[in-house]
Amino acid sequence: MTQSDSLFDLAGQGSSPETFERLRWSGTLAEYMTLLEKDPSPARNAWQRLLDMIESHGRETLSDGSNSWKLFEDPMGSGRDGIFGLNEPLNALVDMVRAGARHLGPERRLLLLHGPVGSAKSTIVRLLKGGLEAYSKTEPGSIYTFEWEIDGQTIPSATRQNPLLLIPAEQRSRVQEQLNVKFGGEFELVIEGQLDPLSMHYYDLLAERYSGDWQRIIEHVRVRRFVFNEASRIGIGTFQPKDEKNQDSTELTGDLNYRKIAEYGSDSDPRAFNFDGEFHVANRGLLEFVEVLKLDVAFLYDLLGATQERAIKPKKFQQCSIDEVILGHTNEPEYKRLAGNDLMEAFRDRTIRIDVPYNLTVDGEVKIYRRRYGDPGTPGRGLAPHSLRMAALWAVLTRLEEPTHQGLSLMQKADLYNGDPVPGFEPAQAAEVRAEAKREGLFGISPRYVQDRIAICLVQTGSVPGPREVLHSIRQGLLHHSLSAGAEDMGQYLHCIDLVEGVYDGIIQEEVRVVLSSDERAMEGLCSRYLDSLRAYATREDVVGPGGEPRAPDEDLMRSVEEKMGVGAARREDFRHELMSYIAVLQEKGQLFDYKRNERLYKALQAKRFEDEKESIQLIESETNVINPDSDKRILAVRDRLVGEFGYDPDSATRVLREVAGLLNQSAQDDEATEDLAA
């Protein structure tokens, strides 16, 4: 694409007559079976095709040996619907699809995605449906059906059935055997099922005409390729419960065409039936049941037959074979109702439940929000650093159970799940801790709520919002929104906000410490003063001042730095001699001492530098306007380093400095109050 391309040229790119023709190939049954001799994969059933589609996008093997399936990162939508932090349920889903593809039992079950609202159940199904659509347009994903050409009429297979169902039952095993010899896949290709009532009608008609000569019958068959398309109701169906007055089971199994009954003279003639129920639509592909447990009992009977027998019973006709993956999803209240209803035992027995909890990793939650918010380059969507992370941390905390392990706090539990270091715990213990909390992720706050509060914050805030503004928006939303089951939940949610604000306070204070230490001239000067005093102390000499005047070693400076390294008064003599001896050894080797390579000393100098600048920073809180560069160049330099090193905009950096100033002032007041109390 070039800048000279017109809008019309751009609109037409990617379409070609060659692609159109390739996706609409047609030929005789003999020609189709010749294709199968070269590549038997079009003979796969719906479960096998779904598995191959998932695997075609690739996977990544994680450090714990589990898989991360690329399909669920939404490669087709540039990551717009990517799913994060749910590898365990996604692996469980793929394992069940694999077992179904191998004819191990799940192919005769309903896969039920169970979890709280907003836990990505619908998104998972949407990615599977979109993946099947795209896969059917590729050569590895090609799929075929057939149509009848009789007496000048073309009659498509009513449910886009597999052309191999035209093979007589007694010959199928031999054809099947030959296909599998060539195929050599991890699963077996099986020809099972029978022709739908409409195709059976024409098959019988031609059999009568040609005295059962199969090859003469098949001359009237045209095999053609087709592609899945949810919008056109081809191979992908979606069923959503409605109120009882506006819905009946024919939406699933089709209904009589009363206009044609008069034409054909009978309501049991398959030509007078509309095979357009969702089960028919989804044949060869996937059928989604939205909020499946809200279905009326009459619908559940059809669903039971479709799963267990892989057949449905249209009105007035024999059972009709179907080949499709049936996926349902439901929320917690409906599932509890199912679990407590003895009359639903048959349904429970034909259901494989896959829990889809909320994400429990902060990094994963940030990725969910990052898809829509936080990009400084997108007008109206920019957020100050840490905004999304603090919102994500709060959301994850609401989904966790209180830890039962001694020495593990709720915040540390979130860190452990995220793979962050936690004192006293190894990363491998995360699985152990998680195993003890069976319901984690099945309660708490939905990502949708957090996204809604971020959106409100973005439109209500004049400048770029930061973590404090986002958390305030979340808090305000809680006070006016019935998200919790009771006061206890609400109290826990508000407590989690307080915890997150404490974490944020520590982050911004550390960032200010870091930018202060990034002033290399100031840090080197501080280190030189410390080492000069240390050297003079060790040799019992004076320090030479800037003007050449002698003065005593600065004991206050040395003790301040040493205390920040954890060196007590009793060890100061030994520590000072050890450090000077180490510097002397380096000099003998012709090497210079670099304070940056001594982590303890470097951090102590950072802390000392921060301590020395406290007073300047604390003054910011009393100012009513933006920092005046002329009145305080040092603070302006700190602000600019926050911008350069941590990605703040100038206004956000100024806010951070004001917040740090407030924290320092509050800390000073608390220290004074403690001293007064002690006195």
JSON list of C-alpha atoms in Angstrom, two decimals, residues 85-171:
[
{"chain": "A", "resi": 85, "resn": "GLY", "atom": "CA", "xyz": [-4.18, -15.26, 32.23]},
{"chain": "A", "resi": 86, "resn": "LEU", "atom": "CA", "xyz": [-6.54, -18.16, 31.46]},
{"chain": "A", "resi": 87, "resn": "ASN", "atom": "CA", "xyz": [-4.13, -20.80, 30.18]},
{"chain": "A", "resi": 88, "resn": "GLU", "atom": "CA", "xyz": [-5.45, -23.47, 32.53]},
{"chain": "A", "resi": 89, "resn": "PRO", "atom": "CA", "xyz": [-9.12, -23.39, 31.37]},
{"chain": "A", "resi": 90, "resn": "LEU", "atom": "CA", "xyz": [-8.08, -22.90, 27.74]},
{"chain": "A", "resi": 91, "resn": "ASN", "atom": "CA", "xyz": [-5.83, -25.95, 27.95]},
{"chain": "A", "resi": 92, "resn": "ALA", "atom": "CA", "xyz": [-8.70, -27.90, 29.51]},
{"chain": "A", "resi": 93, "resn": "LEU", "atom": "CA", "xyz": [-10.93, -26.86, 26.61]},
{"chain": "A", "resi": 94, "resn": "VAL", "atom": "CA", "xyz": [-8.37, -27.85, 23.97]},
{"chain": "A", "resi": 95, "resn": "ASP", "atom": "CA", "xyz": [-7.78, -31.19, 25.74]},
{"chain": "A", "resi": 96, "resn": "MET", "atom": "CA", "xyz": [-11.51, -31.93, 25.57]},
{"chain": "A", "resi": 97, "resn": "VAL", "atom": "CA", "xyz": [-11.62, -31.02, 21.87]},
{"chain": "A", "resi": 98, "resn": "ARG", "atom": "CA", "xyz": [-8.65, -33.33, 21.33]},
{"chain": "A", "resi": 99, "resn": "ALA", "atom": "CA", "xyz": [-10.37, -36.16, 23.18]},
{"chain": "A", "resi": 100, "resn": "GLY", "atom": "CA", "xyz": [-13.51, -35.60, 21.09]},
{"chain": "A", "resi": 101, "resn": "ALA", "atom": "CA", "xyz": [-11.44, -35.66, 17.91]},
{"chain": "A", "resi": 102, "resn": "ARG", "atom": "CA", "xyz": [-10.11, -39.07, 18.98]},
{"chain": "A", "resi": 103, "resn": "HIS", "atom": "CA", "xyz": [-13.63, -40.44, 19.58]},
{"chain": "A", "resi": 104, "resn": "LEU", "atom": "CA", "xyz": [-12.96, -40.84, 23.30]},
{"chain": "A", "resi": 105, "resn": "GLY", "atom": "CA", "xyz": [-16.36, -39.60, 24.51]},
{"chain": "A", "resi": 106, "resn": "PRO", "atom": "CA", "xyz": [-16.44, -35.77, 24.70]},
{"chain": "A", "resi": 107, "resn": "GLU", "atom": "CA", "xyz": [-17.79, -35.66, 21.13]},
{"chain": "A", "resi": 108, "resn": "ARG", "atom": "CA", "xyz": [-21.06, -36.89, 22.65]},
{"chain": "A", "resi": 109, "resn": "ARG", "atom": "CA", "xyz": [-21.15, -34.24, 25.34]},
{"chain": "A", "resi": 110, "resn": "LEU", "atom": "CA", "xyz": [-22.02, -30.58, 25.71]},
{"chain": "A", "resi": 111, "resn": "LEU", "atom": "CA", "xyz": [-18.95, -28.51, 26.56]},
{"chain": "A", "resi": 112, "resn": "LEU", "atom": "CA", "xyz": [-20.15, -26.05, 29.18]},
{"chain": "A", "resi": 113, "resn": "LEU", "atom": "CA", "xyz": [-18.06, -22.96, 29.91]},
{"chain": "A", "resi": 114, "resn": "HIS", "atom": "CA", "xyz": [-18.92, -21.93, 33.45]},
{"chain": "A", "resi": 115, "resn": "GLY", "atom": "CA", "xyz": [-17.81, -18.76, 35.21]},
{"chain": "A", "resi": 116, "resn": "PRO", "atom": "CA", "xyz": [-18.77, -15.32, 36.46]},
{"chain": "A", "resi": 117, "resn": "VAL", "atom": "CA", "xyz": [-19.97, -12.53, 34.21]},
{"chain": "A", "resi": 118, "resn": "GLY", "atom": "CA", "xyz": [-17.23, -10.95, 32.15]},
{"chain": "A", "resi": 119, "resn": "SER", "atom": "CA", "xyz": [-14.77, -13.84, 32.48]},
{"chain": "A", "resi": 120, "resn": "ALA", "atom": "CA", "xyz": [-14.31, -14.17, 28.68]},
{"chain": "A", "resi": 121, "resn": "LYS", "atom": "CA", "xyz": [-16.63, -17.15, 28.06]},
{"chain": "A", "resi": 122, "resn": "SER", "atom": "CA", "xyz": [-18.31, -15.48, 25.08]},
{"chain": "A", "resi": 123, "resn": "THR", "atom": "CA", "xyz": [-14.94, -14.24, 23.83]},
{"chain": "A", "resi": 124, "resn": "ILE", "atom": "CA", "xyz": [-13.56, -17.78, 23.81]},
{"chain": "A", "resi": 125, "resn": "VAL", "atom": "CA", "xyz": [-16.45, -18.99, 21.68]},
{"chain": "A", "resi": 126, "resn": "ARG", "atom": "CA", "xyz": [-16.19, -15.93, 19.43]},
{"chain": "A", "resi": 127, "resn": "LEU", "atom": "CA", "xyz": [-12.52, -16.71, 18.74]},
{"chain": "A", "resi": 128, "resn": "LEU", "atom": "CA", "xyz": [-13.35, -20.33, 17.94]},
{"chain": "A", "resi": 129, "resn": "LYS", "atom": "CA", "xyz": [-16.09, -19.26, 15.53]},
{"chain": "A", "resi": 130, "resn": "GLY", "atom": "CA", "xyz": [-13.90, -16.65, 13.87]},
{"chain": "A", "resi": 131, "resn": "GLY", "atom": "CA", "xyz": [-11.07, -19.15, 13.66]},
{"chain": "A", "resi": 132, "resn": "LEU", "atom": "CA", "xyz": [-13.28, -21.69, 11.89]},
{"chain": "A", "resi": 133, "resn": "GLU", "atom": "CA", "xyz": [-14.47, -19.09, 9.39]},
{"chain": "A", "resi": 134, "resn": "ALA", "atom": "CA", "xyz": [-10.90, -18.13, 8.50]},
{"chain": "A", "resi": 135, "resn": "TYR", "atom": "CA", "xyz": [-9.65, -21.73, 8.52]},
{"chain": "A", "resi": 136, "resn": "SER", "atom": "CA", "xyz": [-12.33, -22.88, 6.07]},
{"chain": "A", "resi": 137, "resn": "LYS", "atom": "CA", "xyz": [-10.94, -20.39, 3.53]},
{"chain": "A", "resi": 138, "resn": "THR", "atom": "CA", "xyz": [-7.52, -22.06, 3.60]},
{"chain": "A", "resi": 139, "resn": "GLU", "atom": "CA", "xyz": [-6.52, -25.22, 1.76]},
{"chain": "A", "resi": 140, "resn": "PRO", "atom": "CA", "xyz": [-5.85, -27.21, 4.98]},
{"chain": "A", "resi": 141, "resn": "GLY", "atom": "CA", "xyz": [-9.29, -26.19, 6.22]},
{"chain": "A", "resi": 142, "resn": "SER", "atom": "CA", "xyz": [-11.22, -26.90, 3.03]},
{"chain": "A", "resi": 143, "resn": "ILE", "atom": "CA", "xyz": [-14.65, -28.47, 3.52]},
{"chain": "A", "resi": 144, "resn": "TYR", "atom": "CA", "xyz": [-17.12, -29.84, 0.98]},
{"chain": "A", "resi": 145, "resn": "THR", "atom": "CA", "xyz": [-20.80, -30.68, 0.66]},
{"chain": "A", "resi": 146, "resn": "PHE", "atom": "CA", "xyz": [-22.97, -31.77, -2.27]},
{"chain": "A", "resi": 147, "resn": "GLU", "atom": "CA", "xyz": [-26.12, -30.96, -4.19]},
{"chain": "A", "resi": 148, "resn": "TRP", "atom": "CA", "xyz": [-28.49, -32.90, -6.39]},
{"chain": "A", "resi": 149, "resn": "GLU", "atom": "CA", "xyz": [-29.03, -32.09, -10.07]},
{"chain": "A", "resi": 150, "resn": "ILE", "atom": "CA", "xyz": [-32.30, -33.72, -11.07]},
{"chain": "A", "resi": 151, "resn": "ASP", "atom": "CA", "xyz": [-34.56, -32.91, -14.00]},
{"chain": "A", "resi": 152, "resn": "GLY", "atom": "CA", "xyz": [-33.20, -29.40, -14.41]},
{"chain": "A", "resi": 153, "resn": "GLN", "atom": "CA", "xyz": [-33.34, -28.62, -10.70]},
{"chain": "A", "resi": 154, "resn": "THR", "atom": "CA", "xyz": [-30.42, -28.08, -8.30]},
{"chain": "A", "resi": 155, "resn": "ILE", "atom": "CA", "xyz": [-31.22, -29.11, -4.74]},
{"chain": "A", "resi": 156, "resn": "PRO", "atom": "CA", "xyz": [-28.51, -28.43, -2.12]},
{"chain": "A", "resi": 157, "resn": "SER", "atom": "CA", "xyz": [-27.97, -30.83, 0.74]},
{"chain": "A", "resi": 158, "resn": "ALA", "atom": "CA", "xyz": [-30.31, -29.47, 3.39]},
{"chain": "A", "resi": 159, "resn": "THR", "atom": "CA", "xyz": [-27.65, -29.52, 6.13]},
{"chain": "A", "resi": 160, "resn": "ARG", "atom": "CA", "xyz": [-24.46, -29.33, 4.00]},
{"chain": "A", "resi": 161, "resn": "GLN", "atom": "CA", "xyz": [-23.65, -32.93, 4.77]},
{"chain": "A", "resi": 162, "resn": "ASN", "atom": "CA", "xyz": [-20.42, -34.78, 4.12]},
{"chain": "A", "resi": 163, "resn": "PRO", "atom": "CA", "xyz": [-20.41, -36.17, 0.54]},
{"chain": "A", "resi": 164, "resn": "LEU", "atom": "CA", "xyz": [-19.04, -39.46, 1.90]},
{"chain": "A", "resi": 165, "resn": "LEU", "atom": "CA", "xyz": [-22.46, -40.15, 3.45]},
{"chain": "A", "resi": 166, "resn": "LEU", "atom": "CA", "xyz": [-23.57, -40.96, -0.10]},
{"chain": "A", "resi": 167, "resn": "ILE", "atom": "CA", "xyz": [-21.45, -44.14, 0.07]},
{"chain": "A", "resi": 168, "resn": "PRO", "atom": "CA", "xyz": [-23.58, -47.22, 0.89]},
{"chain": "A", "resi": 169, "resn": "ALA", "atom": "CA", "xyz": [-23.19, -48.35, 4.51]},
{"chain": "A", "resi": 170, "resn": "GLU", "atom": "CA", "xyz": [-21.70, -51.72, 3.54]},
{"chain": "A", "resi": 171, "resn": "GLN", "atom": "CA", "xyz": [-18.86, -50.06, 1.57]}
]
